[in-house]
Amino acid sequence: MYDYIIVGAGSAGCVLAHRLSADPSVRVLLLEAGPSDWHPFIHMPAGLSKLVGKKGVNWDYNTEPVASLGGRRLWWPRGKVLGGSSSINAMCYIRGNALDYDAWAADGAEGWDWHNVLPYFLRAEDNSRGASALHGAGGPLGVSDPTHVNPLSRAFIDAGRQAGFAASDDFNGIRQDGFGWYQTTTRKGARSSTAEAYLKPARGRPNLTVVTHALAREVLFDGNRAKGVAYSVGGGEAQRATARREVLLAGGALNSPQLLMLSGLGPADALRALGIGVRADLPGVGGNLQDHLDVCTMQRCTQPITYDQTSDLAVGLNYYLFRRGAGTSNIAEAGGFVRSALATDARPDIQFHFVPAQLDDHGRNRLPGHGYTVHACFLRPRSRGRLHLASADPAAKVRIDAGYLNDAEGFDLRVMREAVALSRHVLAQPAFDAFRGEELFPGAAVQDAAAIEAFIRRKAESIYHPVGTCRIGAGTDAVVDAQLRVRGVEGLRVVDASVMPSLIGGNTNAPTIMIAERAADLILGRTRHDAAQPAATQAIAS
């Protein structure tokens, strides 16, 4: 018997466990399908390149064949370990644009406007630069500037300026656009996942129970009220845990809607077709799926200074003995945000991640020699996908209809073409003259619109930002209300990236942590106004 049961010890679940168990009179159960975050590659930032093949910490999803991308199945890695995707991601700390959150509120997510969410970003943050109107210090989550950077990353920032774009010293500052360094969720050279930042300090609390290798099978109900969770550990017999107060789903944009559907909450006809009894007909569960589609421009480097052929032994020794060197790098050290010619409002619509290495097929296809890669993604796609249950078996992976480039007007594809053109424009600047070799992707022969579109369809990949499948709102397709309570039942909330009505303009990990911070206050009946800075909020919105 617990007060709260949290399903998923990822980016949101660890935050909830930390905040809710702070009251010693409250008993909390945290269930995680994956293992502990013991692996050293998790904690060394550069170890993320080695985690690509570690299926034990990754759900290892693949989409259904995507018609618009040549029928390819795209790889979607999601964290299956304490800390979730915050334990395997590239650690870029990005909040998005202030207007993104105002758009949420305008779309029915009352109370999720920028003025109301900023205090929770600040509460979470322990920024190495110290506290300010737009940054927090002393919070659980380490956020810091890079301590080791590759010279090619410096060249990329210089090239952005030469291409006519602004320089940025803070993508989370007064203005988002420009080229600069990514701050990362790291502290003293080590990854600051939510497992490290939030869960580890709480593990000694006697009122917090953490169970790993625990696959949630179903939310249990007493009448119309969620009263517990059925789960199995290591493939064993089903066990049951009871919640006196609430069940909180924090499995992410794929697993939370899957568990809702397995529990009879979802599109009624689809559930009946699988023999699942319908508890509440919620057509929006699994719908509204959005992700940032990413396209890479890659060039050979004429100097052996990339991360393609580093000595793992030397990097590892330098890191573990002195906590310095390339091991402290998140690899995607530099980036940028720009408004393309197709931008529809004041917000940047394209994001760049620069990698001083040849990154093909998520790093799974190792290329010979040395090179560098520019990732470019369209931040506000109009295309939408949907999740479907493959069966009523909780161990069966959900089917992912990603919906890439399926908008009727073809706008997403046009912006992706712009992303390729802007990537090439930046790499053609004098800052890269000393390093520039042949263009590997798209390739010198790929020049006209048709050829570039064909390249995008052949090579574009996910940059790992799925959201929206249990969206906040007030319409018939909304799954949760503004308090994150699941519609049609009681005692059940969803707290993760699935509740986002739309993608924010950037990486989604920091916003997911913010959602969990705010959810903790909503669950406990608290409001928070003390940290908001109206002047700073207005300046960003302007």
Coordinates of C-alpha atoms in Angstrom, one line a residue:
M1 CA 0.0 0.0 0.0
Y2 CA 1.4 3.3 -1.1
D3 CA 0.2 6.9 -1.4
Y4 CA 1.5 7.4 -4.9
I5 CA 2.7 4.9 -7.6
I6 CA 4.9 6.3 -10.3
V7 CA 5.3 4.3 -13.5
G8 CA 8.6 5.1 -15.2
A9 CA 11.8 6.3 -13.5
G10 CA 12.8 8.5 -16.4
S11 CA 13.2 12.3 -16.9
A12 CA 9.8 13.0 -15.3
G13 CA 9.4 10.0 -12.9
C14 CA 12.6 10.7 -11.0
V15 CA 11.6 14.3 -10.4
L16 CA 8.2 13.2 -9.1
A17 CA 9.8 10.6 -6.8
H18 CA 12.1 13.2 -5.4
R19 CA 9.4 15.8 -4.8
L20 CA 6.6 13.6 -3.5
S21 CA 8.8 11.6 -1.1
A22 CA 10.2 14.7 0.5
D23 CA 7.2 14.4 2.9
P24 CA 8.2 11.5 5.2
S25 CA 4.6 10.6 5.9
V26 CA 4.0 9.9 2.2
R27 CA 4.9 6.4 0.8
V28 CA 6.0 6.4 -2.9
L29 CA 6.5 3.4 -5.2
L30 CA 8.6 4.0 -8.3
L31 CA 8.6 1.4 -11.0
E32 CA 11.2 1.2 -13.8
A33 CA 11.2 -1.3 -16.6
G34 CA 15.0 -1.1 -17.1
P35 CA 18.0 -1.6 -14.9
S36 CA 19.9 0.7 -12.5
D37 CA 22.1 3.4 -14.1
W38 CA 25.3 1.7 -13.1
H39 CA 27.1 1.7 -16.5
P40 CA 30.1 4.0 -16.6
F41 CA 29.3 5.2 -20.1
I42 CA 26.1 6.7 -18.8
H43 CA 28.0 9.0 -16.4
M44 CA 30.8 10.0 -18.8
P45 CA 29.3 12.5 -21.2
A46 CA 31.2 11.3 -24.3
G47 CA 30.1 7.8 -23.4
L48 CA 26.8 8.5 -25.2
S49 CA 28.5 7.4 -28.4
K50 CA 29.1 4.0 -26.9
L51 CA 25.5 3.7 -25.6
V52 CA 24.1 3.4 -29.1
G53 CA 24.6 -0.3 -29.1
K54 CA 23.7 -0.9 -25.5
K55 CA 20.2 -2.4 -25.9
G56 CA 20.0 -3.1 -22.2
V57 CA 19.4 0.6 -21.4
N58 CA 17.3 1.3 -24.5
W59 CA 13.8 0.4 -25.6
D60 CA 15.2 0.2 -29.1
Y61 CA 12.1 1.1 -31.0
N62 CA 11.6 1.3 -34.7
T63 CA 8.8 3.0 -36.5
E64 CA 6.4 1.4 -39.0
P65 CA 7.6 1.9 -42.6
V66 CA 7.3 5.6 -43.4
A67 CA 5.9 6.0 -46.9
S68 CA 7.3 9.5 -47.3
L69 CA 10.8 8.3 -46.5
G70 CA 11.0 5.5 -49.0
G71 CA 9.4 3.0 -46.7
R72 CA 12.2 3.0 -44.2
R73 CA 11.7 2.1 -40.6
L74 CA 13.4 4.8 -38.4
W75 CA 15.2 4.0 -35.2
W76 CA 13.8 5.6 -32.1
P77 CA 16.1 5.0 -29.1
R78 CA 14.3 5.7 -25.7
G79 CA 15.9 5.3 -22.3
K80 CA 15.1 2.1 -20.5
V81 CA 17.1 2.7 -17.3
L82 CA 16.9 4.8 -14.2
G83 CA 16.9 8.3 -15.6
G84 CA 15.2 7.3 -18.8
S85 CA 16.3 9.2 -21.8
S86 CA 18.1 11.7 -19.6
S87 CA 20.6 8.9 -19.0
I88 CA 21.4 8.3 -22.7
N89 CA 20.7 11.6 -24.5
A90 CA 23.2 14.3 -25.7
M91 CA 22.5 16.5 -22.6
C92 CA 21.7 19.7 -24.5
Y93 CA 19.9 22.0 -22.1
I94 CA 17.3 23.8 -24.1
R95 CA 13.9 25.2 -22.9
G96 CA 12.5 26.3 -26.3
N97 CA 11.0 29.7 -27.0
A98 CA 8.8 31.5 -24.5
L99 CA 6.2 31.9 -27.2
D100 CA 6.0 28.1 -27.4
Y101 CA 4.4 27.9 -24.0
D102 CA 2.1 30.8 -24.7
A103 CA 0.9 28.8 -27.7
W104 CA 0.2 25.8 -25.4
A105 CA -2.0 28.0 -23.2
A106 CA -3.8 29.4 -26.3
D107 CA -4.4 25.9 -27.4
G108 CA -6.2 24.9 -24.2
A109 CA -3.4 24.2 -21.8
E110 CA -4.5 26.7 -19.2
G111 CA -1.7 27.7 -16.8
W112 CA 1.1 26.4 -19.0
D113 CA 2.1 29.8 -20.5
W114 CA 5.6 31.0 -20.1
H115 CA 5.0 33.1 -17.0
N116 CA 3.7 30.1 -15.2
V117 CA 6.3 27.6 -16.3
L118 CA 9.4 29.7 -15.9
P119 CA 9.5 29.3 -12.1
Y120 CA 9.8 25.5 -12.5
F121 CA 12.7 25.8 -14.9
L122 CA 14.4 27.9 -12.3
R123 CA 13.6 25.6 -9.4
A124 CA 15.0 22.6 -11.3
E125 CA 18.3 24.3 -12.3
D126 CA 21.7 24.5 -10.8
N127 CA 23.4 26.6 -13.4
S128 CA 27.2 26.9 -13.2
R129 CA 26.9 30.6 -14.2
G130 CA 24.8 31.3 -11.1
A131 CA 21.3 32.6 -10.5
S132 CA 19.7 35.3 -12.7
A133 CA 16.3 36.4 -13.8
L134 CA 16.3 33.5 -16.3
H135 CA 18.5 30.9 -14.6
G136 CA 18.4 29.1 -11.3
A137 CA 21.1 28.0 -8.9
G138 CA 20.9 25.5 -6.2
G139 CA 18.4 23.2 -7.8
P140 CA 18.9 19.5 -8.3
L141 CA 19.7 19.6 -12.0
G142 CA 23.3 20.4 -13.0
V143 CA 23.6 22.7 -16.0
S144 CA 27.0 23.9 -17.2
D145 CA 29.1 25.3 -20.0
P146 CA 31.4 22.9 -21.9
T147 CA 34.9 22.4 -20.4
H148 CA 36.4 20.8 -23.5
V149 CA 35.6 21.7 -27.1
N150 CA 36.9 20.6 -30.4
P151 CA 38.4 23.3 -32.7
L152 CA 35.8 22.4 -35.4
S153 CA 33.0 23.4 -33.0
R154 CA 34.6 26.8 -32.7
A155 CA 34.8 27.0 -36.5
F156 CA 31.1 26.2 -36.7
I157 CA 30.2 29.2 -34.4
D158 CA 32.5 31.5 -36.4
A159 CA 31.0 30.2 -39.6
G160 CA 27.5 31.0 -38.3
R161 CA 28.6 34.6 -37.7
Q162 CA 30.2 34.8 -41.1
A163 CA 27.0 33.5 -42.7
G164 CA 25.2 36.5 -41.3
F165 CA 23.6 35.1 -38.2
A166 CA 23.9 36.4 -34.7
A167 CA 26.2 35.1 -32.0
S168 CA 24.5 33.7 -28.9
D169 CA 26.0 33.3 -25.4
D170 CA 22.8 31.7 -24.1
F171 CA 20.1 29.8 -26.1
N172 CA 17.9 30.1 -23.0
G173 CA 18.5 33.8 -22.6
I174 CA 16.6 36.9 -23.8
R175 CA 16.8 35.8 -27.4
Q176 CA 17.0 32.2 -28.7
D177 CA 18.4 32.8 -32.2
G178 CA 22.1 32.7 -33.1
F179 CA 25.1 30.4 -33.0
G180 CA 26.9 29.4 -29.9
W181 CA 27.8 26.7 -27.3
Y182 CA 25.2 24.4 -25.8
Q183 CA 24.9 24.3 -22.1
T184 CA 24.5 20.7 -21.0
T185 CA 22.9 18.8 -18.1
T186 CA 26.3 18.1 -16.6
R187 CA 27.9 18.9 -13.3
K188 CA 31.7 18.9 -12.8
G189 CA 32.3 17.0 -16.0
A190 CA 29.7 14.2 -15.4
R191 CA 26.2 13.7 -16.8
S192 CA 23.4 15.1 -14.5
S193 CA 20.6 12.8 -15.4
T194 CA 17.4 12.9 -13.4
A195 CA 18.5 9.6 -11.8
E196 CA 21.7 11.3 -10.6
A197 CA 20.2 14.7 -9.8
Y198 CA 16.8 13.8 -8.3
L199 CA 16.6 10.1 -7.5
K200 CA 20.0 9.5 -6.0
P201 CA 19.6 12.0 -3.2
A202 CA 16.2 10.5 -2.3
R203 CA 17.2 6.8 -2.5
G204 CA 17.9 6.7 1.3
R205 CA 14.4 7.8 2.2
P206 CA 12.6 4.9 3.9
N207 CA 9.3 6.1 2.4
L208 CA 10.5 5.7 -1.2
T209 CA 10.6 2.2 -2.8
V210 CA 12.3 1.8 -6.2
V211 CA 11.8 -1.4 -8.2
T212 CA 13.8 -1.9 -11.4
H213 CA 13.1 -4.4 -14.2
A214 CA 9.4 -3.9 -13.4
L215 CA 7.2 -3.9 -16.5
A216 CA 3.8 -2.2 -15.8
R217 CA 1.0 -4.4 -17.2
E218 CA -2.2 -2.5 -16.4
V219 CA -3.6 0.3 -14.3
L220 CA -6.0 -1.2 -11.7
F221 CA -9.4 0.4 -11.0
D222 CA -12.0 0.4 -8.2
G223 CA -15.0 1.6 -10.1
N224 CA -14.0 4.7 -11.9
R225 CA -10.9 5.4 -9.7
A226 CA -7.4 4.2 -10.4
K227 CA -6.3 2.3 -7.3
G228 CA -3.1 0.6 -8.3
V229 CA -0.8 -1.0 -10.9
A230 CA -0.2 -4.6 -12.0
Y231 CA 3.4 -5.2 -12.9
S232 CA 5.9 -8.0 -13.3
V233 CA 9.6 -8.1 -12.4
G234 CA 12.0 -9.7 -14.7
G235 CA 9.3 -11.4 -16.6
G236 CA 7.9 -13.1 -13.5
E237 CA 4.4 -13.4 -12.2
A238 CA 2.2 -10.4 -12.0
Q239 CA 2.3 -8.4 -8.8
R240 CA -0.1 -5.7 -7.6
A241 CA 0.5 -2.5 -5.8
T242 CA -2.2 -0.2 -4.4
A243 CA -2.2 3.6 -4.4
R244 CA -4.2 5.4 -1.7
R245 CA -4.0 8.7 -3.5
E246 CA -3.0 8.6 -7.2
V247 CA -1.3 6.6 -9.9
L248 CA 1.1 8.7 -12.0
L249 CA 2.2 7.6 -15.5
A250 CA 5.6 8.9 -16.4
G251 CA 6.7 6.4 -19.1
G252 CA 7.2 8.9 -21.9
A253 CA 5.4 9.6 -25.2
L254 CA 5.4 6.0 -26.2
N255 CA 4.9 4.0 -23.0
S256 CA 2.4 6.1 -21.2
P257 CA -0.3 6.0 -24.0
Q258 CA 0.5 2.3 -24.4
L259 CA -0.3 1.6 -20.8
L260 CA -3.5 3.7 -20.9
M261 CA -4.7 1.7 -23.9
L262 CA -3.8 -1.6 -22.2
S263 CA -5.9 -0.4 -19.3
G264 CA -9.0 0.3 -21.4
L265 CA -8.4 4.1 -21.9
G266 CA -8.1 5.0 -25.6
P267 CA -9.9 4.8 -28.9
A268 CA -12.8 2.5 -28.2
D269 CA -13.0 0.6 -31.5
A270 CA -9.3 -0.1 -31.6
L271 CA -9.4 -1.4 -28.0
R272 CA -12.3 -3.7 -28.7
A273 CA -10.6 -5.1 -31.8
L274 CA -7.9 -6.4 -29.5
G275 CA -10.3 -7.7 -26.9
I276 CA -9.6 -5.0 -24.4
G277 CA -12.5 -3.8 -22.4
V278 CA -13.3 -0.1 -22.8
R279 CA -13.2 1.9 -19.6
A280 CA -13.2 5.4 -21.3
D281 CA -13.4 6.2 -24.9
L282 CA -10.5 8.6 -25.4
P283 CA -9.7 8.9 -29.1
G284 CA -6.7 11.2 -28.5
V285 CA -4.7 8.6 -26.7
G286 CA -1.7 7.8 -29.0
G287 CA -2.7 10.5 -31.5
N288 CA -1.1 13.9 -32.1
L289 CA 2.3 12.2 -32.3
Q290 CA 5.1 14.7 -33.2
D291 CA 8.8 14.5 -33.6
H292 CA 11.6 16.6 -35.0
L293 CA 12.8 15.1 -38.3
D294 CA 16.6 15.7 -38.8
V295 CA 18.8 15.8 -41.9
C296 CA 22.6 15.7 -41.8
T297 CA 25.1 17.5 -44.0
M298 CA 28.5 15.9 -43.8
Q299 CA 31.9 16.8 -45.1
R300 CA 35.4 15.2 -44.9
C301 CA 37.9 17.0 -42.8
T302 CA 41.4 17.5 -44.1
Q303 CA 42.9 17.5 -40.6
P304 CA 42.9 14.6 -38.1
I305 CA 41.3 16.6 -35.3
T306 CA 37.8 15.1 -35.3
Y307 CA 36.3 12.7 -32.7
D308 CA 36.2 9.9 -35.4
Q309 CA 39.4 8.2 -34.4
T310 CA 40.2 9.1 -30.8
S311 CA 41.9 6.7 -28.5
D312 CA 39.3 5.2 -26.1
L313 CA 41.9 4.3 -23.6
A314 CA 43.5 7.8 -23.5
V315 CA 40.1 9.5 -23.4
G316 CA 38.9 7.2 -20.6
L317 CA 42.0 7.5 -18.5
N318 CA 42.1 11.3 -18.8
Y319 CA 38.4 11.4 -17.8
Y320 CA 38.4 9.0 -14.9
L321 CA 41.7 10.2 -13.4
F322 CA 41.4 13.9 -13.9
R323 CA 37.7 14.5 -15.1
R324 CA 38.9 16.5 -18.1
G325 CA 39.4 16.2 -21.8
A326 CA 37.2 14.8 -24.6
G327 CA 35.4 12.5 -22.2
T328 CA 33.6 15.5 -20.7
S329 CA 32.2 16.5 -24.1
N330 CA 28.6 15.8 -25.1
I331 CA 29.9 15.6 -28.7
A332 CA 27.2 18.1 -29.9
E333 CA 29.1 21.0 -28.4
A334 CA 27.9 23.8 -30.6
G335 CA 24.7 24.7 -32.4
G336 CA 22.4 27.3 -33.6
F337 CA 18.8 28.5 -34.0
V338 CA 17.7 30.5 -37.1
R339 CA 14.7 31.8 -38.8
S340 CA 14.5 30.4 -42.4
A341 CA 12.8 32.2 -45.3
L342 CA 9.7 30.1 -44.5
A343 CA 9.4 31.0 -40.8
T344 CA 5.8 31.9 -40.1
D345 CA 6.4 34.0 -36.9
A346 CA 9.2 35.6 -34.8
R347 CA 10.4 32.2 -33.5
P348 CA 13.4 30.4 -35.0
D349 CA 12.2 27.4 -37.1
I350 CA 15.4 25.5 -37.6
Q351 CA 17.9 24.1 -35.1
F352 CA 21.4 23.0 -35.7
H353 CA 23.6 20.5 -33.8
F354 CA 27.2 20.4 -34.9
V355 CA 29.2 17.2 -34.4
P356 CA 32.9 17.2 -35.0
A357 CA 32.7 13.6 -36.4
Q358 CA 31.1 11.7 -39.2
L359 CA 27.7 10.7 -37.8
D360 CA 25.8 8.5 -40.2
D361 CA 22.7 6.4 -39.1
H362 CA 22.9 7.6 -35.5
G363 CA 26.6 6.7 -35.4
R364 CA 25.9 3.1 -36.2
N365 CA 27.5 3.3 -39.6
R366 CA 31.2 4.0 -38.9
L367 CA 32.8 5.7 -41.9
P368 CA 36.6 5.8 -42.5
G369 CA 38.7 8.9 -42.2
H370 CA 37.8 12.2 -40.6
G371 CA 34.8 14.4 -41.0
Y372 CA 32.2 16.7 -39.5
T373 CA 28.4 16.8 -39.5
V374 CA 25.7 19.4 -39.2
H375 CA 22.3 18.1 -38.0
A376 CA 19.4 20.4 -39.0
C377 CA 15.8 19.9 -37.9
F378 CA 12.5 21.8 -38.5
L379 CA 11.2 22.8 -35.1
R380 CA 7.5 23.1 -35.7
P381 CA 6.4 20.3 -38.1
R382 CA 2.8 20.3 -39.2
S383 CA 2.8 16.5 -39.8
R384 CA 1.2 14.2 -37.2
G385 CA 1.5 10.5 -36.5
R386 CA -0.2 8.0 -34.2
L387 CA 0.6 5.1 -31.9
H388 CA -1.2 1.8 -32.1
L389 CA -1.2 -1.3 -29.9
A390 CA 0.3 -4.3 -31.6
S391 CA -1.5 -6.6 -29.2
A392 CA -3.0 -6.8 -25.7
D393 CA 0.4 -8.1 -24.5
P394 CA 2.2 -5.5 -22.3
A395 CA 5.6 -6.8 -23.5
A396 CA 4.8 -6.2 -27.2
K397 CA 6.2 -2.9 -28.5
V398 CA 3.8 -0.3 -29.5
R399 CA 3.4 0.3 -33.3
I400 CA 4.7 3.8 -34.3
D401 CA 3.1 5.5 -37.3
A402 CA 5.5 8.5 -37.2
G403 CA 3.6 10.5 -39.9
Y404 CA 6.7 12.3 -41.1
L405 CA 6.2 14.7 -44.0
N406 CA 2.5 13.8 -44.2
D407 CA 1.1 17.4 -44.0
A408 CA -1.2 18.0 -47.0
E409 CA 0.6 21.2 -48.1
G410 CA 4.1 19.7 -48.2
F411 CA 5.3 22.5 -46.0
D412 CA 7.5 20.3 -43.8
L413 CA 9.4 19.1 -46.8
R414 CA 10.0 22.6 -48.0
V415 CA 11.4 23.7 -44.7
M416 CA 13.7 20.6 -44.6
R417 CA 15.0 21.7 -48.0
E418 CA 15.8 25.1 -46.5
A419 CA 17.6 23.3 -43.6
V420 CA 19.9 21.6 -46.1
A421 CA 20.5 24.9 -47.9
L422 CA 21.3 26.7 -44.7
S423 CA 23.6 23.9 -43.5
R424 CA 25.6 24.1 -46.7
H425 CA 25.7 27.9 -46.5
V426 CA 27.3 27.8 -43.1
L427 CA 29.8 25.1 -44.0
A428 CA 30.9 27.1 -47.0
Q429 CA 32.1 30.0 -44.9
P430 CA 35.8 30.9 -44.5
A431 CA 36.0 29.5 -41.0
F432 CA 36.0 26.0 -42.5
D433 CA 38.5 26.7 -45.3
A434 CA 41.4 25.0 -43.4
F435 CA 39.3 21.9 -42.8
R436 CA 37.0 21.4 -45.7
G437 CA 37.2 18.2 -47.7
E438 CA 34.6 16.7 -50.1
E439 CA 30.9 16.8 -49.2
L440 CA 29.8 13.3 -48.4
F441 CA 26.1 14.1 -47.8
P442 CA 24.1 15.2 -49.7
G443 CA 27.0 15.1 -52.1
A444 CA 28.2 17.6 -54.8
A445 CA 25.9 16.2 -57.4
V446 CA 22.8 16.8 -55.3
Q447 CA 21.8 20.4 -56.2
D448 CA 18.3 20.9 -57.6
A449 CA 15.1 20.7 -55.5
A450 CA 14.1 17.3 -56.7
A451 CA 17.5 15.8 -55.9
I452 CA 17.6 17.4 -52.4
E453 CA 14.1 16.1 -51.7
A454 CA 15.1 12.6 -52.7
F455 CA 18.1 12.9 -50.4
I456 CA 15.9 13.9 -47.5
R457 CA 13.6 11.0 -48.1
R458 CA 16.5 8.6 -48.3
K459 CA 18.6 9.9 -45.3
A460 CA 16.4 11.9 -42.8
E461 CA 16.2 10.5 -39.3
S462 CA 14.6 11.2 -35.9
I463 CA 16.5 13.4 -33.5
Y464 CA 14.6 11.8 -30.6
H465 CA 12.0 14.3 -29.6
P466 CA 8.6 12.4 -29.7
V467 CA 5.8 14.2 -27.8
G468 CA 2.1 14.9 -27.8
T469 CA 0.4 11.5 -27.5
C470 CA -1.6 12.3 -24.3
R471 CA -1.9 16.0 -24.9
I472 CA -3.2 18.6 -22.5
G473 CA -6.3 20.4 -23.7
A474 CA -10.1 20.9 -23.6
G475 CA -11.2 19.3 -26.9
T476 CA -12.5 15.8 -27.6
D477 CA -9.0 14.7 -28.6
A478 CA -7.4 16.0 -25.4
V479 CA -6.3 13.2 -23.0
V480 CA -5.5 15.1 -19.8
D481 CA -6.8 18.4 -18.4
A482 CA -4.6 21.3 -17.3
Q483 CA -3.9 19.5 -14.0
L484 CA -2.7 16.5 -16.1
R485 CA -5.6 14.4 -14.8
V486 CA -6.7 11.7 -17.3
R487 CA -10.2 12.5 -18.6
G488 CA -13.1 10.1 -17.8
V489 CA -11.5 8.6 -14.7
E490 CA -10.2 9.6 -11.3
G491 CA -6.9 9.2 -9.4
L492 CA -4.8 9.0 -12.6
R493 CA -2.4 11.5 -14.2
V494 CA 0.1 11.5 -17.0
V495 CA 3.3 13.4 -16.3
D496 CA 5.8 13.3 -19.2
A497 CA 6.5 14.6 -22.7
S498 CA 3.3 13.0 -24.0
V499 CA 1.2 15.8 -22.5
M500 CA 2.8 18.5 -24.6
P501 CA 0.2 19.9 -27.0
S502 CA 2.9 20.7 -29.6
L503 CA 6.6 20.4 -29.9
I504 CA 8.7 23.2 -28.3
G505 CA 11.4 24.9 -30.4
G506 CA 14.4 22.7 -29.3
N507 CA 15.4 19.7 -27.3
T508 CA 12.6 18.3 -25.1
N509 CA 14.4 17.0 -22.0
A510 CA 14.4 20.2 -20.0
P511 CA 10.7 20.9 -20.7
T512 CA 9.9 17.4 -19.6
I513 CA 11.7 18.0 -16.3
M514 CA 9.8 21.3 -15.9
I515 CA 6.5 19.5 -16.5
A516 CA 7.3 17.1 -13.7
E517 CA 8.3 19.9 -11.3
R518 CA 5.0 21.7 -11.9
A519 CA 3.1 18.5 -11.7
A520 CA 4.4 17.9 -8.3
D521 CA 3.0 21.2 -7.1
L522 CA -0.3 20.4 -8.8
I523 CA -0.5 17.0 -7.1
L524 CA 0.2 18.5 -3.7
G525 CA -2.2 21.4 -4.3
R526 CA 0.5 24.1 -4.3
T527 CA 1.0 27.1 -6.5
R528 CA 4.3 28.8 -7.2
H529 CA 4.7 32.5 -8.1
D530 CA 7.7 33.6 -6.1
A531 CA 10.3 32.8 -8.8
A532 CA 8.6 34.4 -11.8
Q533 CA 10.2 37.4 -13.3
P534 CA 7.6 39.4 -15.2
A535 CA 10.2 41.8 -16.7
A536 CA 12.3 38.9 -18.0
T537 CA 9.3 37.1 -19.3
Q538 CA 8.1 40.1 -21.2
A539 CA 11.6 40.7 -22.7
I540 CA 11.7 37.1 -24.0
A541 CA 8.2 37.3 -25.4
S542 CA 9.1 40.5 -27.2

